Short mmCIF file of C-alpha atoms and ligand atoms in Angstrom, two decimals:
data_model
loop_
_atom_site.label_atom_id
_atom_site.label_comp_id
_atom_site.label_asym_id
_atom_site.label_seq_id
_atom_site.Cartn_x
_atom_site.Cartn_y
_atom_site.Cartn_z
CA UNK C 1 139.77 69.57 170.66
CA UNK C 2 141.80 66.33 168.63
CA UNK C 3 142.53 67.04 165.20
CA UNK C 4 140.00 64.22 164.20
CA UNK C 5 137.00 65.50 166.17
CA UNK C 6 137.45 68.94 164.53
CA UNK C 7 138.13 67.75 161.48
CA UNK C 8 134.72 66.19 161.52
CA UNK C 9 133.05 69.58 162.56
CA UNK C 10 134.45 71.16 159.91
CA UNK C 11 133.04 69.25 157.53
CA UNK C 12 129.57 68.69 159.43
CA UNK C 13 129.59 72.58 158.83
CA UNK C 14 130.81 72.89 155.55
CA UNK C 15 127.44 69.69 154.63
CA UNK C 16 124.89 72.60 155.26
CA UNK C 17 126.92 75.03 152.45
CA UNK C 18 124.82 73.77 149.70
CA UNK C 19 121.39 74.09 151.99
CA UNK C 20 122.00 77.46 152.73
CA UNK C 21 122.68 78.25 148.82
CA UNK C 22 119.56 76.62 148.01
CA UNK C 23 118.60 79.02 151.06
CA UNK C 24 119.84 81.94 149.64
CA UNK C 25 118.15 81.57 145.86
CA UNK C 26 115.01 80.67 146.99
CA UNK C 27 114.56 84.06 149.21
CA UNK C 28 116.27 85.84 146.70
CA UNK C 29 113.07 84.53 144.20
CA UNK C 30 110.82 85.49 147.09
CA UNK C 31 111.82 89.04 147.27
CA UNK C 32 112.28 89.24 143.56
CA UNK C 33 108.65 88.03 142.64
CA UNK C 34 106.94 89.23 145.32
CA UNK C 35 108.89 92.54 145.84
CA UNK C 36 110.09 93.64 142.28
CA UNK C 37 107.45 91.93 139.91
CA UNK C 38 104.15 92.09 141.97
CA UNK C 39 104.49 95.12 144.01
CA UNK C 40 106.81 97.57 142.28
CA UNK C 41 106.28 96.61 138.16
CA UNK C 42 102.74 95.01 138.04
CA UNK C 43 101.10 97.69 140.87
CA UNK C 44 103.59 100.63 138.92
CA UNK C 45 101.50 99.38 136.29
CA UNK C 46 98.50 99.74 137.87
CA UNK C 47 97.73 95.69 137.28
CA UNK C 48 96.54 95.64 140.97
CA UNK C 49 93.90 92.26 140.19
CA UNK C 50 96.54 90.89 138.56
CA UNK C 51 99.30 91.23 141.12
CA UNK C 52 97.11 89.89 143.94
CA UNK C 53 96.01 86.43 141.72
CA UNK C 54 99.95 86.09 141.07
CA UNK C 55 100.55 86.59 144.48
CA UNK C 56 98.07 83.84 146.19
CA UNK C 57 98.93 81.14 143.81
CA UNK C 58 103.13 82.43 144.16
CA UNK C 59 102.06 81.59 147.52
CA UNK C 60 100.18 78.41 147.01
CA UNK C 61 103.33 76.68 145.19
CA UNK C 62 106.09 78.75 147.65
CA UNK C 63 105.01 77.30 150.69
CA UNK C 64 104.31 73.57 149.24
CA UNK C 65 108.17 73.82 148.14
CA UNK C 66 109.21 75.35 151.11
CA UNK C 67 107.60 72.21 153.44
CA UNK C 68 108.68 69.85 151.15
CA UNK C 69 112.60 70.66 151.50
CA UNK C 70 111.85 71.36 154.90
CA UNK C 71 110.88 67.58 155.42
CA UNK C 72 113.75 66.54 153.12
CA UNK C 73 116.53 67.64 155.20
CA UNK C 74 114.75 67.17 158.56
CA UNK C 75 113.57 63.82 158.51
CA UNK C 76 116.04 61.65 160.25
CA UNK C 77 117.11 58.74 158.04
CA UNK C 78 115.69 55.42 159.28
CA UNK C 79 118.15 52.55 161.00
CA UNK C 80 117.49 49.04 161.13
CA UNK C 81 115.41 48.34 163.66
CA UNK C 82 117.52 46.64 166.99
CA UNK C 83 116.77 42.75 165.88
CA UNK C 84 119.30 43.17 163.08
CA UNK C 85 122.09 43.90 166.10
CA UNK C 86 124.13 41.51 166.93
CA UNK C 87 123.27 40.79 171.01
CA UNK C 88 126.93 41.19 172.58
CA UNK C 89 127.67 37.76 172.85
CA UNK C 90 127.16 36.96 168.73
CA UNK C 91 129.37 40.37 168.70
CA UNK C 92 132.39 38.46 170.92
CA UNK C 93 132.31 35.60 169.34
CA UNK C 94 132.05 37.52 165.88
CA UNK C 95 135.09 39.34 166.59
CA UNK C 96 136.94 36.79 167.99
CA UNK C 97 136.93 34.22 164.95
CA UNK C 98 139.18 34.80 161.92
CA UNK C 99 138.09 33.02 159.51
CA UNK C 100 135.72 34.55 157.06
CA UNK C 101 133.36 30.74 156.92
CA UNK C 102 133.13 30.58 160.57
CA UNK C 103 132.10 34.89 160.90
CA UNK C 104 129.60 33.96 158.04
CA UNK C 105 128.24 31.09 160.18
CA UNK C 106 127.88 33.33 163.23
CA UNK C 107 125.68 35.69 160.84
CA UNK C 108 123.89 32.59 159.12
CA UNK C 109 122.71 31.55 162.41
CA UNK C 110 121.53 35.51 163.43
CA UNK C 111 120.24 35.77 160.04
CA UNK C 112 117.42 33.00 160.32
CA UNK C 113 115.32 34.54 161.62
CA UNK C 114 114.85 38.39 160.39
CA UNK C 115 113.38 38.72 156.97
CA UNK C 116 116.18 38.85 154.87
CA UNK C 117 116.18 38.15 151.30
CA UNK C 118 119.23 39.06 149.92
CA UNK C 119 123.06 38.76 149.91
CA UNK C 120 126.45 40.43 148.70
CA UNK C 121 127.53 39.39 145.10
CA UNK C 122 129.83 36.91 147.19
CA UNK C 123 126.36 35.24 148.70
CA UNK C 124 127.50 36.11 151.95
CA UNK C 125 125.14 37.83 154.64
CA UNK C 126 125.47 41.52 154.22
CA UNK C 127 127.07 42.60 157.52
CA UNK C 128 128.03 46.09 158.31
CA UNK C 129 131.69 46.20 160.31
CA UNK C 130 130.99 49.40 161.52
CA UNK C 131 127.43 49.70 162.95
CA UNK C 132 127.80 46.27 163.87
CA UNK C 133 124.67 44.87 162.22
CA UNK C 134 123.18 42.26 159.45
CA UNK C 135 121.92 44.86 157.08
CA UNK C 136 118.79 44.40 155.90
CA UNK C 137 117.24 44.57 152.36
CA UNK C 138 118.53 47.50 150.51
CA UNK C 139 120.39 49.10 153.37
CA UNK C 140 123.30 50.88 152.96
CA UNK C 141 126.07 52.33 154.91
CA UNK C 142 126.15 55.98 154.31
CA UNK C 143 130.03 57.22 155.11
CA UNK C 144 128.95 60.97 155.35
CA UNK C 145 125.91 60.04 158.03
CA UNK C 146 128.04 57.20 159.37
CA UNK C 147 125.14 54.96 160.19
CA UNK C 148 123.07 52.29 158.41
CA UNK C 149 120.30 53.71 155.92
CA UNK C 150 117.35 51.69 155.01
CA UNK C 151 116.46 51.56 151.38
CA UNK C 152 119.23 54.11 151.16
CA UNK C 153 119.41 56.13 147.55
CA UNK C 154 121.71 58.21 147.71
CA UNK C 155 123.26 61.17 149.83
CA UNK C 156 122.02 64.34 148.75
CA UNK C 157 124.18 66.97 149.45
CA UNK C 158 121.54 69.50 148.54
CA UNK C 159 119.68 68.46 151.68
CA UNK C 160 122.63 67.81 153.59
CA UNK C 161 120.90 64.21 154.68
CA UNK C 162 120.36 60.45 153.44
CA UNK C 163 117.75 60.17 150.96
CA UNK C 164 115.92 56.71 151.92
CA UNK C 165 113.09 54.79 153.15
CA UNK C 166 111.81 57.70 155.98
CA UNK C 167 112.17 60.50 153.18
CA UNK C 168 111.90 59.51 149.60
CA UNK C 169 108.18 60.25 149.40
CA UNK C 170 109.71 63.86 150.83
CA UNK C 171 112.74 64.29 148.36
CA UNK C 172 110.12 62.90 145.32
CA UNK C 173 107.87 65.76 146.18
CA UNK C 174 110.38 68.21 146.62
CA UNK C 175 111.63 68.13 142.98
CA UNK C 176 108.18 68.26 141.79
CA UNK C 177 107.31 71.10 144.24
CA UNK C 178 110.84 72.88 143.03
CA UNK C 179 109.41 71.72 139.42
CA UNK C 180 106.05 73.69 139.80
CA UNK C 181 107.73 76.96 141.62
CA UNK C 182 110.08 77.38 138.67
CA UNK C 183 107.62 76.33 136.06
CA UNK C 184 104.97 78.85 137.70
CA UNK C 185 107.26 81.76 138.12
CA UNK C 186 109.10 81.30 134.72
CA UNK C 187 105.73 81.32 132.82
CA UNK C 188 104.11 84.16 134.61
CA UNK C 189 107.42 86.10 134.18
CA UNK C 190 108.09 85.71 130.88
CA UNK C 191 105.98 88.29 129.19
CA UNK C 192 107.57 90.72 131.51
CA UNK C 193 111.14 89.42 130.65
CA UNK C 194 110.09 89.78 126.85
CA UNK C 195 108.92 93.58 127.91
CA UNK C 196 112.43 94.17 129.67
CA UNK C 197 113.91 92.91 127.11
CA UNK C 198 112.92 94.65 123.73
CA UNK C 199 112.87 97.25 126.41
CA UNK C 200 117.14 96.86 126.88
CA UNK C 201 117.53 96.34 122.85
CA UNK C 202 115.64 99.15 122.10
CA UNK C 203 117.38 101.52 124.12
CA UNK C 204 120.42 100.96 123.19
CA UNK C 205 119.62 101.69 119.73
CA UNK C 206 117.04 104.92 120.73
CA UNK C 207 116.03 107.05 124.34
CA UNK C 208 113.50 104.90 125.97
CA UNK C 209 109.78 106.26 126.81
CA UNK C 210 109.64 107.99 130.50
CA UNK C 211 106.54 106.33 130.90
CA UNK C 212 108.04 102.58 130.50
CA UNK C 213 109.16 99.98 132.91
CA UNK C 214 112.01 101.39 132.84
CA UNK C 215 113.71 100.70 136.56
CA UNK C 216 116.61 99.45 136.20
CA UNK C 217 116.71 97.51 139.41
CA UNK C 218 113.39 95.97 139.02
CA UNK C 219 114.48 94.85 135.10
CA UNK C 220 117.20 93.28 136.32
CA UNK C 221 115.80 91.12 139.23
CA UNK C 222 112.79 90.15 136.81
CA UNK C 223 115.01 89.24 133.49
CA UNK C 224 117.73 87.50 135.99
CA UNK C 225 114.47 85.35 137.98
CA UNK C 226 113.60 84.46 134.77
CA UNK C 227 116.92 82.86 133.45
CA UNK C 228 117.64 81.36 137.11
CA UNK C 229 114.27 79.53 136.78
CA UNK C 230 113.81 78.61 133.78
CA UNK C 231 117.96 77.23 134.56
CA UNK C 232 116.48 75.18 137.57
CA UNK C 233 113.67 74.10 135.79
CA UNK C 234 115.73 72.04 133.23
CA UNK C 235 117.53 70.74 135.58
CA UNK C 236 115.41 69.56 138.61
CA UNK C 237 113.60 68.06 135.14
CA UNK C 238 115.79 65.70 133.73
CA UNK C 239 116.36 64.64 137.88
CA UNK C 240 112.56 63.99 138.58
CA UNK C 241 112.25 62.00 135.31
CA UNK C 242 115.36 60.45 136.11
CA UNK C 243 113.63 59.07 140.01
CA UNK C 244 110.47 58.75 138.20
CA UNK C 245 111.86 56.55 136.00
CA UNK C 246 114.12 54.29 138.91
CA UNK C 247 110.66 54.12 140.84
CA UNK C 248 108.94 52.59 137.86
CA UNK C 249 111.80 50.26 136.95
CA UNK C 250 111.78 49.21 140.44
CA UNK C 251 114.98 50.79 141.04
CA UNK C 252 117.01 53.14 143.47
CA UNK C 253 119.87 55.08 142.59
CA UNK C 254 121.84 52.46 144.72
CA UNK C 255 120.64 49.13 143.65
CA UNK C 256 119.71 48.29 140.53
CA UNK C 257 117.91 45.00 139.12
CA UNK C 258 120.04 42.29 137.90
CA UNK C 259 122.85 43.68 140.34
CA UNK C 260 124.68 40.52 141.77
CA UNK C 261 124.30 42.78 145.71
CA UNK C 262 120.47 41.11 144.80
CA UNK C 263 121.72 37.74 144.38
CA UNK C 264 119.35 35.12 146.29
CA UNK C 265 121.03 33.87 148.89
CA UNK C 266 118.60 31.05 149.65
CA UNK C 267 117.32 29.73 146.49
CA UNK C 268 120.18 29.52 144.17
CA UNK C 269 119.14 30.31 140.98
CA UNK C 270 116.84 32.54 141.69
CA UNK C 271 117.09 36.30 143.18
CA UNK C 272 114.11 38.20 144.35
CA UNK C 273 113.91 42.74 143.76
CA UNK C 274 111.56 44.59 145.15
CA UNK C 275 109.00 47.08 143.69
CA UNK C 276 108.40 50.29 145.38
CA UNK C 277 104.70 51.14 144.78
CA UNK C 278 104.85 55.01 144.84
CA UNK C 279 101.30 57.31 145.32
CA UNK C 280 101.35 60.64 144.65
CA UNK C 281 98.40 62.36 145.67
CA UNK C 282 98.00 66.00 144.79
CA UNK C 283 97.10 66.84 148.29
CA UNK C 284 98.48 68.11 151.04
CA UNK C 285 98.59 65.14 153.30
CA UNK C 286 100.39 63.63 155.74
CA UNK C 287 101.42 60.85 153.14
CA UNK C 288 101.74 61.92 150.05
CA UNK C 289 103.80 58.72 148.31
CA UNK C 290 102.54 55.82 150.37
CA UNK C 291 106.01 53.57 149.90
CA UNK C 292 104.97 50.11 149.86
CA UNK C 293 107.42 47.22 148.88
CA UNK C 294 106.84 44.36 147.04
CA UNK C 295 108.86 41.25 146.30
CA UNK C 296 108.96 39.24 142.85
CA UNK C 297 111.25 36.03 142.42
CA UNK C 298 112.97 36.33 139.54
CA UNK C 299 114.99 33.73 137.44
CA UNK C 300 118.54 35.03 136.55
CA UNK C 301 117.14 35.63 133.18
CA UNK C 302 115.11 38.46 134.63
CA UNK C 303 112.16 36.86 134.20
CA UNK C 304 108.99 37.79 136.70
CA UNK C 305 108.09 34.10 138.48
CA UNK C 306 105.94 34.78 141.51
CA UNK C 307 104.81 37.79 143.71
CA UNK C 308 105.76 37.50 147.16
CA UNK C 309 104.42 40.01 149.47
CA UNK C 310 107.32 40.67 151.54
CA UNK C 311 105.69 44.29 152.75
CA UNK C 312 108.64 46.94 153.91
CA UNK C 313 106.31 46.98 157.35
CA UNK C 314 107.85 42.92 157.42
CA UNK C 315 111.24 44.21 156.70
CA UNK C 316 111.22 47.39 158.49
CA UNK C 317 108.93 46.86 161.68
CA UNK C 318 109.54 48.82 164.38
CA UNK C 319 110.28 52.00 162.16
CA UNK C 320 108.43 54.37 164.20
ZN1 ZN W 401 126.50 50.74 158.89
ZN1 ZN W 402 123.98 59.97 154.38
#
């Protein structure tokens, strides 16, 4: 096998590290609420109605995070559809100029006719060198997927994939499913943390009751679930705000407003940015966000002019 080709295995393999931590903590949680909490300390107890009530809704929010990751990772980022290709003889004769003006014209020419909106801060047609392609609006070229991303965000590392315009809905559900899980189990842990713990202090300072919760293994995966929740809960918090907050400010993690990568290319003076109109219903459907795109021009003051409906289904026909 060359060095290179390896090279790139090994670091395919070593994307799905973080996944399989993720992995790891979330059937760790399994086994610790469902095995430790419900089954040996609130049945131990004798809190048999109780157990089976946290159990269905533990359920209820597992498998709604569960799917949601699932969804994350597997969905296959979206590619510009083939019109933004060059056909192979705008490729030769692309490759065979040298001068930056006459490439540029080459890609004017191309460019005329696919809905295309913006430029590079240079007000030059965004062209990608290495999937060979005018990339369209808010596309990126991801270097860990190696391939053009539409409405790219970011690379997650956490789902081992491109977070864009075939997932977002996905990944914006995921931290609110991950949200809910930790919420759910921190709050129906914590008087059973609080138990454990006056429990702990109180035997180091005395002999604790026979009749207590007093297995050790048990206390431990119930006061640890408790911290590592109430730890992810913080932080998939200040995340979701954080997208929340880019989706209502008509951002992505990429581009942001007022970014000369939005510069107009056509009407100088003016650039246009795009709203992403995200729906969250509660439900488990099929669609949960509907992603929708907008179009305002905008004066270079950042000042709304006119709505344009430039729908992503114009931009990015032939998705499916
Ligand atoms: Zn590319
Ligand atoms: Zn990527």
């Amino acid at each position: 096998m060359a060095p290179g080709r390896f090279w790139r295995c090994c670091l395919r393999g070593a994307g799905w590290v973080p996944v399989l931590f993720i992995t790891f903590v979330v059937a760790w949680s399994y086994y610790a609420y469902v095995v430790e909490l419900c089954v040996f300390t609130l049945s131990g107890n004798g809190e048999n109605g109780k157990a089976v009530v946290y159990l269905v809704a533990f359920h209820l929010f597992f498998v709604m995070f569960v799917w949601s990751y699932w969804m994350t990772i597997f969905t296959s980022p979206a590619s510009p559809s083939k019109e933004f290709y060059l056909s192979n003889s705008e490729r030769e004769h692309y490759e065979k100029e040298f001068s930056q003006e006459r490439q540029q014209e080459i890609l004017r020419r191309t460019a005329k006719d696919l809905p295309i909106y913006t430029t590079s801060g240079s007000r030059t047609i965004r062209y990608c060198e290495r999937c060979q392609l005018i990339k369209p609006d808010r596309a990126h070229h991801c270097s860990a997927c190696d391939i053009c991303i539409l409405k790219m965000d970011h690379h997650c590392p956490w789902v081992n994939n491109c977070v864009g315009f075939s997932n977002y809905k996905f990944f914006l559900l995921f931290l609110l499913y991950s949200l809910l899980y930790c919420l759910f189990v921190a709050t129906t842990v914590l008087q059973y943390f609080i138990k454990f713990w006056t429990l702990c202090r109180r035997k180091s300072t005395q002999s604790c009751p026979k009749n207590e919760l007093t297995d050790t293994r048990a206390k431990f995966h119930v006061l640890f679930l408790f911290f590592v929740s109430t730890m992810f809960f913080i932080s998939v918090l200040s995340l979701f705000s954080y997208h929340c907050w880019l989706v209502g400010k008509n951002r992505t993690t990429i581009v942001k407003i007022g970014d000369k990568s939005l510069a107009m290319k056509r009407n100088t003076g003016y650039f246009q940015y795009f709203q992403v109109l995200a729906q969250i219903n509660p439900f488990l459907s099929n669609h949960l966000v509907n992603q929708k795109t907008d179009c305002w021009i905008v004066n270079l003051n950042g000042q709304r002019m006119d709505l344009k409906k430039v729908l992503s289904d114009q931009v990015y026909k032939n998705m499916d």
